[in-house]
Amino acid sequence: MARTGVGHAQTTAAKVESQARETTTPAITFDRVGVAYGRGGKATKALIDFNLRVAAGETVALLGPSGSGKSTALNALAGFVRPTTGRVRLGGRDVTDLPPARRGIGVVLQSYALFPHMRVAENVAFGLKAHRVPRREVGPRVAEALDMVGMASYGKRLPRELSGGQQQRVAIARALAIAPKVLLLDEPLAALDAQLRQSTLAELQRLKESLPDTAMLYVTHDQAEALALADRIVVMNNARLMDVDTAENLWRRPPTSFTAAFLGGANLIPCTVGRVIGTSALVAIAHKTISAEAPQPAVGKIDWAPDSKALLCIRPHAMKIVSLGDRDALRATVKAAVWRGATTRLVLSVGGLPDQLVDIDVPGNAQIDIGTEVGVRFPEPAGVLVQA
């Protein structure tokens, strides 16, 4: 009973915090922001009708493939790009026409942009001097910022004497030194190797916890970074916002097929909706009737009507390889097998699913020859329905 009480208290606290954020002025507001390069019919639209609010203390990740508009949105907020349409606000203040230096935003770029001729402490102090902070305050604030990122003993070094990860931390310290209410990070880990990226990601998680009042907008194409850091994820494609929700909701119940495929590489299998009771459905797939989760569609979208077409979203790790004699198995043929360390990704052609390849992850280094016939079993429920 005590554990239930604690869980209820935590849930209530989370709801209260969420409601408080919604009723206060957002730290960041994009109001129908559009960015286009060129004029007339030949103009290239880099961002289209972008709307987003980010609360103080919230971390939001802009996630999408190259050219999806995520960096353009960040540049519009930072002041590096002038919106063609719409307005940008910080804490309720319209900053659309203000230059970057007058917005009070901390920015960390992929290239870090450290001054090579300046020592670490001088790099961190640069923004403070640009903001005309009194000289007596510069030293203590530089020391505090470097200590926050674990670089307190590196103040006298030049950038070339640092590793890539250390340079990245100095860039973050420089952004934090001005005590910004908003921190923007544009693919800050992209230039790091895989091992260093993991350790730096853990440092960013700790940094986020130490800045409870700072709104963070984090641009990345790496879903692992977004899932690890973000309170909410904005999925973007073709210069538009596709979906926005908590990381867990987008993973478990993706609203669109693009988000389902991009975030986690889900299988999207065509099916026909049968009976629906509440949030549970029976669907027909490959001559079988199986159960699926049927999330309630958003307002204005069609419901899961009987005999309607839909897509069944199933993550590769959720499906199982079984013997051909298994009663619930579908017959499949192995088309490819790629060892990925902890798992092997099998690409299968499943009987009853013409022109549809299915990905399944199996543990370890599975030695399965191409052309081998195997049985495939869906989980229970099989997956979640997504609008076709």
mmCIF file with all atom_site columns, C-alpha atoms in Angstrom, residues 230-320:
data_model
loop_
_atom_site.group_PDB
_atom_site.id
_atom_site.type_symbol
_atom_site.label_atom_id
_atom_site.label_alt_id
_atom_site.label_comp_id
_atom_site.label_asym_id
_atom_site.label_entity_id
_atom_site.label_seq_id
_atom_site.pdbx_PDB_ins_code
_atom_site.Cartn_x
_atom_site.Cartn_y
_atom_site.Cartn_z
_atom_site.occupancy
_atom_site.B_iso_or_equiv
_atom_site.pdbx_formal_charge
_atom_site.auth_seq_id
_atom_site.auth_comp_id
_atom_site.auth_asym_id
_atom_site.auth_atom_id
_atom_site.pdbx_PDB_model_num
ATOM 1  C CA . ALA A 1 230 ? 14.035  15.445  -23.900 1.00 0.00 ? 230 ALA A CA 1
ATOM 2  C CA . ASP A 1 231 ? 10.885  15.986  -21.875 1.00 0.00 ? 231 ASP A CA 1
ATOM 3  C CA . ARG A 1 232 ? 9.108   16.325  -25.213 1.00 0.00 ? 232 ARG A CA 1
ATOM 4  C CA . ILE A 1 233 ? 10.155  15.518  -28.772 1.00 0.00 ? 233 ILE A CA 1
ATOM 5  C CA . VAL A 1 234 ? 9.178   17.471  -31.878 1.00 0.00 ? 234 VAL A CA 1
ATOM 6  C CA . VAL A 1 235 ? 9.378   15.260  -34.970 1.00 0.00 ? 235 VAL A CA 1
ATOM 7  C CA . MET A 1 236 ? 9.988   17.244  -38.163 1.00 0.00 ? 236 MET A CA 1
ATOM 8  C CA . ASN A 1 237 ? 9.979   16.430  -41.863 1.00 0.00 ? 237 ASN A CA 1
ATOM 9  C CA . ASN A 1 238 ? 9.944   18.483  -45.061 1.00 0.00 ? 238 ASN A CA 1
ATOM 10 C CA . ALA A 1 239 ? 10.139  21.797  -43.146 1.00 0.00 ? 239 ALA A CA 1
ATOM 11 C CA . ARG A 1 240 ? 7.040   20.993  -41.075 1.00 0.00 ? 240 ARG A CA 1
ATOM 12 C CA . LEU A 1 241 ? 6.262   19.888  -37.551 1.00 0.00 ? 241 LEU A CA 1
ATOM 13 C CA . MET A 1 242 ? 4.854   16.377  -37.885 1.00 0.00 ? 242 MET A CA 1
ATOM 14 C CA . ASP A 1 243 ? 4.203   15.344  -34.271 1.00 0.00 ? 243 ASP A CA 1
ATOM 15 C CA . VAL A 1 244 ? 4.995   16.581  -30.773 1.00 0.00 ? 244 VAL A CA 1
ATOM 16 C CA . ASP A 1 245 ? 4.557   14.727  -27.483 1.00 0.00 ? 245 ASP A CA 1
ATOM 17 C CA . THR A 1 246 ? 6.513   13.137  -24.664 1.00 0.00 ? 246 THR A CA 1
ATOM 18 C CA . ALA A 1 247 ? 9.197   10.680  -25.726 1.00 0.00 ? 247 ALA A CA 1
ATOM 19 C CA . GLU A 1 248 ? 7.264   7.778   -24.186 1.00 0.00 ? 248 GLU A CA 1
ATOM 20 C CA . ASN A 1 249 ? 4.002   8.614   -25.952 1.00 0.00 ? 249 ASN A CA 1
ATOM 21 C CA . LEU A 1 250 ? 5.660   9.016   -29.346 1.00 0.00 ? 250 LEU A CA 1
ATOM 22 C CA . TRP A 1 251 ? 7.447   5.697   -28.880 1.00 0.00 ? 251 TRP A CA 1
ATOM 23 C CA . ARG A 1 252 ? 4.485   3.698   -27.580 1.00 0.00 ? 252 ARG A CA 1
ATOM 24 C CA . ARG A 1 253 ? 1.670   5.299   -29.587 1.00 0.00 ? 253 ARG A CA 1
ATOM 25 C CA . PRO A 1 254 ? 3.087   7.149   -32.626 1.00 0.00 ? 254 PRO A CA 1
ATOM 26 C CA . PRO A 1 255 ? 0.369   9.333   -34.188 1.00 0.00 ? 255 PRO A CA 1
ATOM 27 C CA . THR A 1 256 ? 1.683   9.089   -37.764 1.00 0.00 ? 256 THR A CA 1
ATOM 28 C CA . SER A 1 257 ? 3.439   6.524   -39.901 1.00 0.00 ? 257 SER A CA 1
ATOM 29 C CA . PHE A 1 258 ? 6.419   8.855   -40.378 1.00 0.00 ? 258 PHE A CA 1
ATOM 30 C CA . THR A 1 259 ? 7.042   9.139   -36.636 1.00 0.00 ? 259 THR A CA 1
ATOM 31 C CA . ALA A 1 260 ? 6.559   5.394   -36.163 1.00 0.00 ? 260 ALA A CA 1
ATOM 32 C CA . ALA A 1 261 ? 9.183   4.620   -38.812 1.00 0.00 ? 261 ALA A CA 1
ATOM 33 C CA . PHE A 1 262 ? 11.643  7.396   -37.950 1.00 0.00 ? 262 PHE A CA 1
ATOM 34 C CA . LEU A 1 263 ? 11.544  7.007   -34.164 1.00 0.00 ? 263 LEU A CA 1
ATOM 35 C CA . GLY A 1 264 ? 12.660  3.433   -33.568 1.00 0.00 ? 264 GLY A CA 1
ATOM 36 C CA . GLY A 1 265 ? 12.381  2.082   -37.098 1.00 0.00 ? 265 GLY A CA 1
ATOM 37 C CA . ALA A 1 266 ? 9.046   0.334   -36.541 1.00 0.00 ? 266 ALA A CA 1
ATOM 38 C CA . ASN A 1 267 ? 7.537   -2.167  -38.939 1.00 0.00 ? 267 ASN A CA 1
ATOM 39 C CA . LEU A 1 268 ? 4.364   -0.741  -40.503 1.00 0.00 ? 268 LEU A CA 1
ATOM 40 C CA . ILE A 1 269 ? 2.221   -3.652  -41.675 1.00 0.00 ? 269 ILE A CA 1
ATOM 41 C CA . PRO A 1 270 ? -1.034  -3.070  -43.597 1.00 0.00 ? 270 PRO A CA 1
ATOM 42 C CA . CYS A 1 271 ? -4.085  -4.512  -41.838 1.00 0.00 ? 271 CYS A CA 1
ATOM 43 C CA . THR A 1 272 ? -7.869  -4.354  -41.834 1.00 0.00 ? 272 THR A CA 1
ATOM 44 C CA . VAL A 1 273 ? -9.635  -3.187  -38.684 1.00 0.00 ? 273 VAL A CA 1
ATOM 45 C CA . GLY A 1 274 ? -12.294 -5.502  -37.309 1.00 0.00 ? 274 GLY A CA 1
ATOM 46 C CA . ARG A 1 275 ? -14.051 -5.164  -33.961 1.00 0.00 ? 275 ARG A CA 1
ATOM 47 C CA . VAL A 1 276 ? -12.949 -2.300  -31.672 1.00 0.00 ? 276 VAL A CA 1
ATOM 48 C CA . ILE A 1 277 ? -13.781 -2.139  -27.962 1.00 0.00 ? 277 ILE A CA 1
ATOM 49 C CA . GLY A 1 278 ? -12.359 0.870   -26.157 1.00 0.00 ? 278 GLY A CA 1
ATOM 50 C CA . THR A 1 279 ? -8.654  0.958   -26.973 1.00 0.00 ? 279 THR A CA 1
ATOM 51 C CA . SER A 1 280 ? -8.444  -2.692  -28.062 1.00 0.00 ? 280 SER A CA 1
ATOM 52 C CA . ALA A 1 281 ? -9.023  -3.955  -31.585 1.00 0.00 ? 281 ALA A CA 1
ATOM 53 C CA . LEU A 1 282 ? -9.040  -7.158  -33.578 1.00 0.00 ? 282 LEU A CA 1
ATOM 54 C CA . VAL A 1 283 ? -7.321  -6.768  -36.947 1.00 0.00 ? 283 VAL A CA 1
ATOM 55 C CA . ALA A 1 284 ? -6.841  -9.037  -39.942 1.00 0.00 ? 284 ALA A CA 1
ATOM 56 C CA . ILE A 1 285 ? -3.308  -9.488  -41.205 1.00 0.00 ? 285 ILE A CA 1
ATOM 57 C CA . ALA A 1 286 ? -1.830  -12.200 -43.413 1.00 0.00 ? 286 ALA A CA 1
ATOM 58 C CA . HIS A 1 287 ? -4.974  -14.347 -43.159 1.00 0.00 ? 287 HIS A CA 1
ATOM 59 C CA . LYS A 1 288 ? -4.868  -14.201 -39.359 1.00 0.00 ? 288 LYS A CA 1
ATOM 60 C CA . THR A 1 289 ? -6.893  -12.276 -36.788 1.00 0.00 ? 289 THR A CA 1
ATOM 61 C CA . ILE A 1 290 ? -4.803  -10.776 -34.019 1.00 0.00 ? 290 ILE A CA 1
ATOM 62 C CA . SER A 1 291 ? -5.271  -8.193  -31.270 1.00 0.00 ? 291 SER A CA 1
ATOM 63 C CA . ALA A 1 292 ? -3.827  -4.692  -31.364 1.00 0.00 ? 292 ALA A CA 1
ATOM 64 C CA . GLU A 1 293 ? -3.914  -1.472  -29.369 1.00 0.00 ? 293 GLU A CA 1
ATOM 65 C CA . ALA A 1 294 ? -6.218  1.152   -30.891 1.00 0.00 ? 294 ALA A CA 1
ATOM 66 C CA . PRO A 1 295 ? -5.337  4.559   -29.415 1.00 0.00 ? 295 PRO A CA 1
ATOM 67 C CA . GLN A 1 296 ? -8.079  7.157   -29.546 1.00 0.00 ? 296 GLN A CA 1
ATOM 68 C CA . PRO A 1 297 ? -7.510  9.349   -32.620 1.00 0.00 ? 297 PRO A CA 1
ATOM 69 C CA . ALA A 1 298 ? -6.966  13.069  -32.192 1.00 0.00 ? 298 ALA A CA 1
ATOM 70 C CA . VAL A 1 299 ? -9.933  15.415  -32.581 1.00 0.00 ? 299 VAL A CA 1
ATOM 71 C CA . GLY A 1 300 ? -10.886 15.827  -36.209 1.00 0.00 ? 300 GLY A CA 1
ATOM 72 C CA . LYS A 1 301 ? -9.443  12.503  -37.397 1.00 0.00 ? 301 LYS A CA 1
ATOM 73 C CA . ILE A 1 302 ? -11.439 9.459   -38.460 1.00 0.00 ? 302 ILE A CA 1
ATOM 74 C CA . ASP A 1 303 ? -12.135 6.725   -35.949 1.00 0.00 ? 303 ASP A CA 1
ATOM 75 C CA . TRP A 1 304 ? -11.151 3.064   -36.279 1.00 0.00 ? 304 TRP A CA 1
ATOM 76 C CA . ALA A 1 305 ? -14.209 2.069   -38.297 1.00 0.00 ? 305 ALA A CA 1
ATOM 77 C CA . PRO A 1 306 ? -14.838 -1.637  -39.031 1.00 0.00 ? 306 PRO A CA 1
ATOM 78 C CA . ASP A 1 307 ? -13.289 -2.792  -42.332 1.00 0.00 ? 307 ASP A CA 1
ATOM 79 C CA . SER A 1 308 ? -11.137 0.376   -42.533 1.00 0.00 ? 308 SER A CA 1
ATOM 80 C CA . LYS A 1 309 ? -7.503  0.125   -43.577 1.00 0.00 ? 309 LYS A CA 1
ATOM 81 C CA . ALA A 1 310 ? -4.752  0.894   -41.073 1.00 0.00 ? 310 ALA A CA 1
ATOM 82 C CA . LEU A 1 311 ? -1.102  0.204   -40.353 1.00 0.00 ? 311 LEU A CA 1
ATOM 83 C CA . LEU A 1 312 ? 0.038   -2.031  -37.518 1.00 0.00 ? 312 LEU A CA 1
ATOM 84 C CA . CYS A 1 313 ? 3.146   -0.565  -35.841 1.00 0.00 ? 313 CYS A CA 1
ATOM 85 C CA . ILE A 1 314 ? 5.402   -3.279  -34.367 1.00 0.00 ? 314 ILE A CA 1
ATOM 86 C CA . ARG A 1 315 ? 8.932   -2.673  -33.094 1.00 0.00 ? 315 ARG A CA 1
ATOM 87 C CA . PRO A 1 316 ? 11.598  -5.100  -34.427 1.00 0.00 ? 316 PRO A CA 1
ATOM 88 C CA . HIS A 1 317 ? 12.529  -6.286  -30.918 1.00 0.00 ? 317 HIS A CA 1
ATOM 89 C CA . ALA A 1 318 ? 8.916   -7.245  -30.095 1.00 0.00 ? 318 ALA A CA 1
ATOM 90 C CA . MET A 1 319 ? 8.561   -9.970  -32.738 1.00 0.00 ? 319 MET A CA 1
ATOM 91 C CA . LYS A 1 320 ? 9.874   -13.497 -32.174 1.00 0.00 ? 320 LYS A CA 1
#
